Short mmCIF file of C-alpha atoms in Angstrom, two decimals:
data_model
loop_
_atom_site.label_atom_id
_atom_site.label_comp_id
_atom_site.label_asym_id
_atom_site.label_seq_id
_atom_site.Cartn_x
_atom_site.Cartn_y
_atom_site.Cartn_z
CA UNK S 465 49.03 8.18 4.33
CA UNK S 466 46.25 9.10 6.70
CA UNK S 467 45.54 12.16 4.57
CA UNK S 468 45.38 10.00 1.42
CA UNK S 469 42.94 7.56 2.98
CA UNK S 470 40.68 10.43 4.08
CA UNK S 471 40.71 11.95 0.59
CA UNK S 472 39.90 8.57 -0.97
CA UNK S 473 37.01 8.10 1.47
CA UNK S 474 35.61 11.51 0.61
CA UNK S 475 35.88 10.70 -3.12
CA UNK S 476 33.92 7.44 -2.71
CA UNK S 477 31.29 9.28 -0.64
CA UNK S 478 30.61 11.81 -3.40
CA UNK S 479 30.57 9.09 -6.06
CA UNK S 480 27.94 7.29 -3.99
CA UNK S 481 25.80 10.42 -3.80
CA UNK S 482 25.89 11.33 -7.49
CA UNK S 483 25.68 7.83 -8.98
CA UNK S 484 22.12 7.56 -10.41
CA UNK S 485 21.85 3.82 -9.95
CA UNK S 486 23.01 4.04 -6.34
CA UNK S 487 20.65 6.93 -5.66
CA UNK S 488 17.71 5.04 -7.16
CA UNK S 489 18.46 1.97 -5.09
CA UNK S 490 18.69 4.07 -1.96
CA UNK S 491 15.37 5.80 -2.70
CA UNK S 492 13.57 2.53 -3.35
CA UNK S 493 14.92 1.12 -0.11
CA UNK S 494 13.76 4.07 1.98
CA UNK S 495 10.35 4.47 0.36
CA UNK S 496 7.67 2.31 1.95
CA UNK S 497 4.85 1.99 -0.59
CA UNK S 498 1.45 0.59 0.32
CA UNK S 499 0.88 -3.03 -0.59
CA UNK S 500 -0.84 -3.83 -3.86
CA UNK S 501 -3.65 -5.48 -1.87
CA UNK S 502 -4.38 -2.34 0.12
CA UNK S 503 -4.31 -0.19 -3.01
CA UNK S 504 -6.66 -2.61 -4.78
CA UNK S 505 -9.08 -2.56 -1.86
CA UNK S 506 -9.25 1.23 -1.86
CA UNK S 507 -10.08 1.08 -5.56
CA UNK S 508 -12.61 -1.71 -5.05
CA UNK S 509 -14.32 0.26 -2.28
CA UNK S 510 -14.57 3.31 -4.54
CA UNK S 511 -16.07 1.17 -7.32
CA UNK S 512 -18.59 -0.32 -4.88
CA UNK S 513 -19.60 3.04 -3.41
CA UNK S 514 -20.10 4.59 -6.84
CA UNK S 515 -22.15 1.59 -8.03
CA UNK S 516 -19.58 0.76 -10.70
CA UNK S 517 -18.92 -2.67 -9.18
CA UNK S 518 -22.47 -3.76 -9.99
CA UNK S 519 -24.11 -6.49 -7.93
CA UNK S 520 -21.79 -8.26 -5.49
CA UNK S 521 -22.39 -10.77 -2.70
CA UNK S 522 -19.42 -10.51 -0.33
CA UNK S 523 -16.37 -8.29 -0.11
CA UNK S 524 -13.14 -9.71 -1.59
CA UNK S 525 -11.32 -11.84 0.98
CA UNK S 526 -8.16 -9.79 0.53
CA UNK S 527 -10.10 -6.67 1.57
CA UNK S 528 -11.38 -7.80 4.98
CA UNK S 529 -8.63 -6.07 6.95
CA UNK S 530 -8.60 -2.87 4.85
CA UNK S 531 -12.40 -2.60 5.11
CA UNK S 532 -12.24 -3.20 8.86
CA UNK S 533 -9.55 -0.52 9.20
CA UNK S 534 -11.65 1.91 7.18
CA UNK S 535 -14.86 1.29 9.16
CA UNK S 536 -13.10 1.61 12.50
CA UNK S 537 -10.97 4.58 11.53
CA UNK S 538 -11.28 8.31 11.15
CA UNK S 539 -11.75 8.28 7.37
CA UNK S 540 -15.13 6.56 7.59
CA UNK S 541 -16.38 9.11 10.12
CA UNK S 542 -15.04 11.95 7.99
CA UNK S 543 -16.74 10.59 4.86
CA UNK S 544 -20.02 10.22 6.73
CA UNK S 545 -19.84 13.69 8.23
CA UNK S 546 -19.10 15.34 4.89
CA UNK S 547 -22.13 13.69 3.26
CA UNK S 548 -24.35 14.70 6.17
CA UNK S 549 -23.08 18.27 5.82
CA UNK S 550 -23.93 18.31 2.12
CA UNK S 551 -27.40 16.95 2.88
CA UNK S 552 -28.03 19.64 5.47
CA UNK S 553 -26.73 22.35 3.15
CA UNK S 554 -29.21 21.25 0.50
CA UNK S 555 -32.03 21.01 3.05
CA UNK S 556 -31.48 24.62 4.06
CA UNK S 557 -32.00 25.66 0.44
CA UNK S 558 -35.46 24.04 0.25
CA UNK S 559 -38.45 26.34 0.50
CA UNK S 560 -40.52 24.56 3.15
CA UNK S 561 -44.24 24.99 2.47
CA UNK S 562 -45.28 24.52 6.09
CA UNK S 563 -48.10 22.12 5.23
CA UNK S 564 -46.24 19.04 6.48
CA UNK S 565 -45.85 17.67 2.96
CA UNK S 566 -42.13 18.33 2.54
CA UNK S 567 -40.63 14.92 3.25
CA UNK S 568 -37.16 13.61 3.95
CA UNK S 569 -36.84 9.83 3.68
CA UNK S 570 -34.32 7.86 5.71
CA UNK S 571 -33.27 4.25 5.48
CA UNK S 572 -32.48 2.64 8.84
CA UNK S 573 -29.72 0.01 8.80
CA UNK S 574 -26.28 1.52 8.17
CA UNK S 575 -28.01 4.89 7.74
CA UNK S 576 -29.66 5.85 11.03
CA UNK S 577 -28.45 2.82 12.99
CA UNK S 578 -25.07 1.13 12.73
CA UNK S 579 -24.82 -2.65 12.89
CA UNK S 580 -21.03 -2.61 13.00
CA UNK S 581 -20.94 -4.83 16.10
CA UNK S 582 -22.88 -7.50 14.23
CA UNK S 583 -20.66 -7.31 11.17
CA UNK S 584 -17.47 -7.37 13.23
CA UNK S 585 -18.52 -10.85 14.31
CA UNK S 586 -19.30 -11.83 10.72
CA UNK S 587 -16.19 -10.83 8.82
CA UNK S 588 -17.18 -7.27 7.90
CA UNK S 589 -19.26 -8.50 4.97
CA UNK S 590 -16.94 -11.32 3.89
CA UNK S 591 -19.50 -13.94 4.96
CA UNK S 592 -22.72 -14.63 3.00
CA UNK S 593 -25.76 -12.87 4.43
CA UNK S 594 -27.66 -14.97 6.99
CA UNK S 595 -31.19 -13.61 7.42
CA UNK S 596 -31.87 -15.66 10.57
CA UNK S 597 -28.70 -14.49 12.26
CA UNK S 598 -29.33 -10.86 11.37
CA UNK S 599 -32.96 -11.09 12.54
CA UNK S 600 -31.72 -12.29 15.93
CA UNK S 601 -29.49 -9.23 16.06
CA UNK S 602 -32.39 -6.92 15.15
CA UNK S 603 -34.52 -8.37 17.93
CA UNK S 604 -31.86 -7.42 20.46
CA UNK S 605 -32.52 -3.77 19.60
CA UNK S 606 -29.07 -2.56 20.60
CA UNK S 607 -27.80 -0.91 17.40
CA UNK S 608 -26.51 2.60 18.17
CA UNK S 609 -27.06 5.71 16.09
CA UNK S 610 -24.58 7.25 13.71
CA UNK S 611 -23.76 10.60 15.31
CA UNK S 612 -23.79 12.39 11.95
CA UNK S 613 -27.18 10.93 11.02
CA UNK S 614 -28.73 11.79 14.37
CA UNK S 615 -27.55 15.39 14.06
CA UNK S 616 -28.87 15.59 10.50
CA UNK S 617 -32.18 14.02 11.53
CA UNK S 618 -32.69 16.54 14.34
CA UNK S 619 -31.64 19.47 12.15
CA UNK S 620 -34.11 18.47 9.43
CA UNK S 621 -36.93 18.34 11.94
CA UNK S 622 -36.07 21.83 13.15
CA UNK S 623 -36.15 23.05 9.56
CA UNK S 624 -39.70 21.73 9.23
CA UNK S 625 -39.24 18.52 7.24
CA UNK S 626 -41.58 15.59 7.79
CA UNK S 627 -39.52 12.47 8.42
CA UNK S 628 -40.44 9.15 6.81
CA UNK S 629 -38.47 6.01 7.67
CA UNK S 630 -38.39 3.45 4.87
CA UNK S 631 -36.64 0.18 5.70
CA UNK S 632 -36.27 -3.29 4.28
CA UNK S 633 -36.99 -4.77 7.69
CA UNK S 634 -40.15 -6.85 8.00
CA UNK S 635 -43.40 -5.69 9.58
CA UNK S 636 -43.07 -8.21 12.42
CA UNK S 637 -39.92 -6.36 13.53
CA UNK S 638 -41.76 -3.06 14.00
CA UNK S 639 -41.84 -2.89 17.79
CA UNK S 640 -38.18 -3.87 18.16
CA UNK S 641 -37.19 -1.34 15.51
CA UNK S 642 -39.18 1.49 17.08
CA UNK S 643 -37.71 0.77 20.51
CA UNK S 644 -34.18 0.63 19.12
CA UNK S 645 -34.64 3.92 17.27
CA UNK S 646 -35.95 5.69 20.36
CA UNK S 647 -33.20 4.26 22.55
CA UNK S 648 -30.67 5.54 20.00
CA UNK S 649 -32.11 9.06 20.23
CA UNK S 650 -34.54 9.26 17.30
CA UNK S 651 -38.10 10.49 17.72
CA UNK S 652 -40.90 12.32 15.98
CA UNK S 653 -40.96 10.48 12.66
CA UNK S 654 -44.22 10.63 10.75
CA UNK S 655 -44.20 7.03 9.50
CA UNK S 656 -42.13 3.89 9.73
CA UNK S 657 -42.63 1.85 6.55
CA UNK S 658 -41.63 -1.83 6.69
CA UNK S 659 -42.04 -4.78 4.32
CA UNK S 660 -45.45 -6.39 4.56
CA UNK S 661 -46.42 -9.87 3.31
CA UNK S 662 -47.19 -8.38 -0.11
CA UNK S 663 -43.66 -7.00 -0.37
CA UNK S 664 -41.81 -10.26 0.17
CA UNK S 665 -39.73 -11.29 -2.82
CA UNK S 666 -39.53 -7.81 -4.29
CA UNK S 667 -36.16 -6.24 -4.91
CA UNK S 668 -35.30 -3.40 -2.56
CA UNK S 669 -35.33 -0.99 -5.49
CA UNK S 670 -38.87 -1.96 -6.51
CA UNK S 671 -40.21 -2.11 -2.96
CA UNK S 672 -38.85 1.27 -1.94
CA UNK S 673 -39.84 2.92 -5.21
CA UNK S 674 -43.40 1.70 -4.74
CA UNK S 675 -43.51 3.07 -1.20
CA UNK S 676 -42.23 6.45 -2.34
CA UNK S 677 -44.78 6.51 -5.15
CA UNK S 678 -47.57 5.98 -2.61
CA UNK S 679 -46.29 8.93 -0.61
CA UNK S 680 -46.33 11.13 -3.70
CA UNK S 681 -49.88 9.99 -4.49
CA UNK S 682 -50.86 11.25 -1.02
CA UNK S 683 -49.47 14.67 -1.85
CA UNK S 684 -46.09 14.40 -0.13
CA UNK S 685 -43.10 16.03 -1.82
CA UNK S 686 -39.97 13.96 -1.35
CA UNK S 687 -37.31 16.61 -1.02
CA UNK S 688 -34.46 14.46 0.23
CA UNK S 689 -33.52 10.83 0.71
CA UNK S 690 -30.61 9.34 2.64
CA UNK S 691 -29.51 5.71 2.47
CA UNK S 692 -26.47 3.46 2.41
CA UNK S 693 -27.63 1.42 -0.62
CA UNK S 694 -28.24 2.56 -4.17
CA UNK S 695 -31.51 0.63 -3.96
CA UNK S 696 -32.57 3.10 -1.24
CA UNK S 697 -32.23 5.94 -3.70
CA UNK S 698 -32.76 4.76 -7.28
CA UNK S 699 -35.78 3.44 -9.18
CA UNK S 700 -38.82 5.65 -9.67
CA UNK S 701 -40.53 8.30 -7.52
CA UNK S 702 -37.08 9.48 -6.48
CA UNK S 703 -36.28 12.43 -4.23
CA UNK S 704 -35.27 15.88 -5.42
CA UNK S 705 -31.82 15.10 -3.98
CA UNK S 706 -30.47 11.79 -2.75
CA UNK S 707 -27.47 11.27 -0.50
CA UNK S 708 -25.65 7.95 -0.24
CA UNK S 709 -23.68 7.32 2.93
CA UNK S 710 -20.76 4.87 2.81
CA UNK S 711 -21.20 1.14 3.36
CA UNK S 712 -18.56 -1.21 1.92
CA UNK S 713 -19.88 -4.28 3.77
CA UNK S 714 -22.81 -5.40 1.65
CA UNK S 715 -24.88 -4.69 -1.45
CA UNK S 716 -28.68 -4.93 -1.69
CA UNK S 717 -30.16 -4.76 -5.21
#
C-alpha cells in the first residue's frame, strides 16, 4: 500500500507540472509586476521630458513617490551624466576660433545648481509654485552644484569656450546668485544674465531667446546650450546644439 500511495503522489506531481492552467496560475503568483501607477509615472515622466506632455502645472499626485525615488536614486544621476557626456563629446568637435566668441550658455536652477532640498519640502513639484517661498530659498544661497554639470562646466572652459549664464532669476538676486555659484565651485563666467524690469511678464522662451539674440548681435557664436527646461533651449537664436538635462518637478513655458 505504501508503494501505491507513493506512485499516486508522483502521478499527481507530474500532472501539476504539465497542466497549463496550473502552470499559468503558478507563474502569475510568483511574478511580481510593477504597479500600474509606477508604470504610468515612468511614462508620464518620459512624456514630460520629451515635451510631449505640453504645458503642465504640477506633477500628478500619484507620481510623487515615483518622482522622489527617481530624483534620489541612481537612475537620475546616470541620466544626467550621460547627457553631460554627450555635451562634452560635441564640444570637443567644435573648432574653437580663439577669439572668445565661441559661447556655451548654461541655465542655473536645476542645471548648474540643484534645488532638490527645497523641492523635497514642497512635494517634489506636486505643490503649485510659490514665488515668495522660492525667493526666500534663493536668498539663502545654499544650493549645491550638480557634479556632472560642474565637471562639464570646467571641461568647457579648458576647451576655450566662453561661458554665459542665462537664468530666469531676477536682477535683484544677482549678488546671492553669484555667491551661491562660487560657493558651489563655479567661476570664470563671462556674463550672468538675469531678468530686468523690462523682462517681467515675458515667457521664459521669449526672454531667453531675446537674450541669446543680443549675444549673436555682439558677434558671439552660441555653440552649445544646456538647460533643464525646453524654454531654456527653444525659441529663436538657438544654439548649434542644445542639451536638456532631466527635471520632472516643474515646467516653465
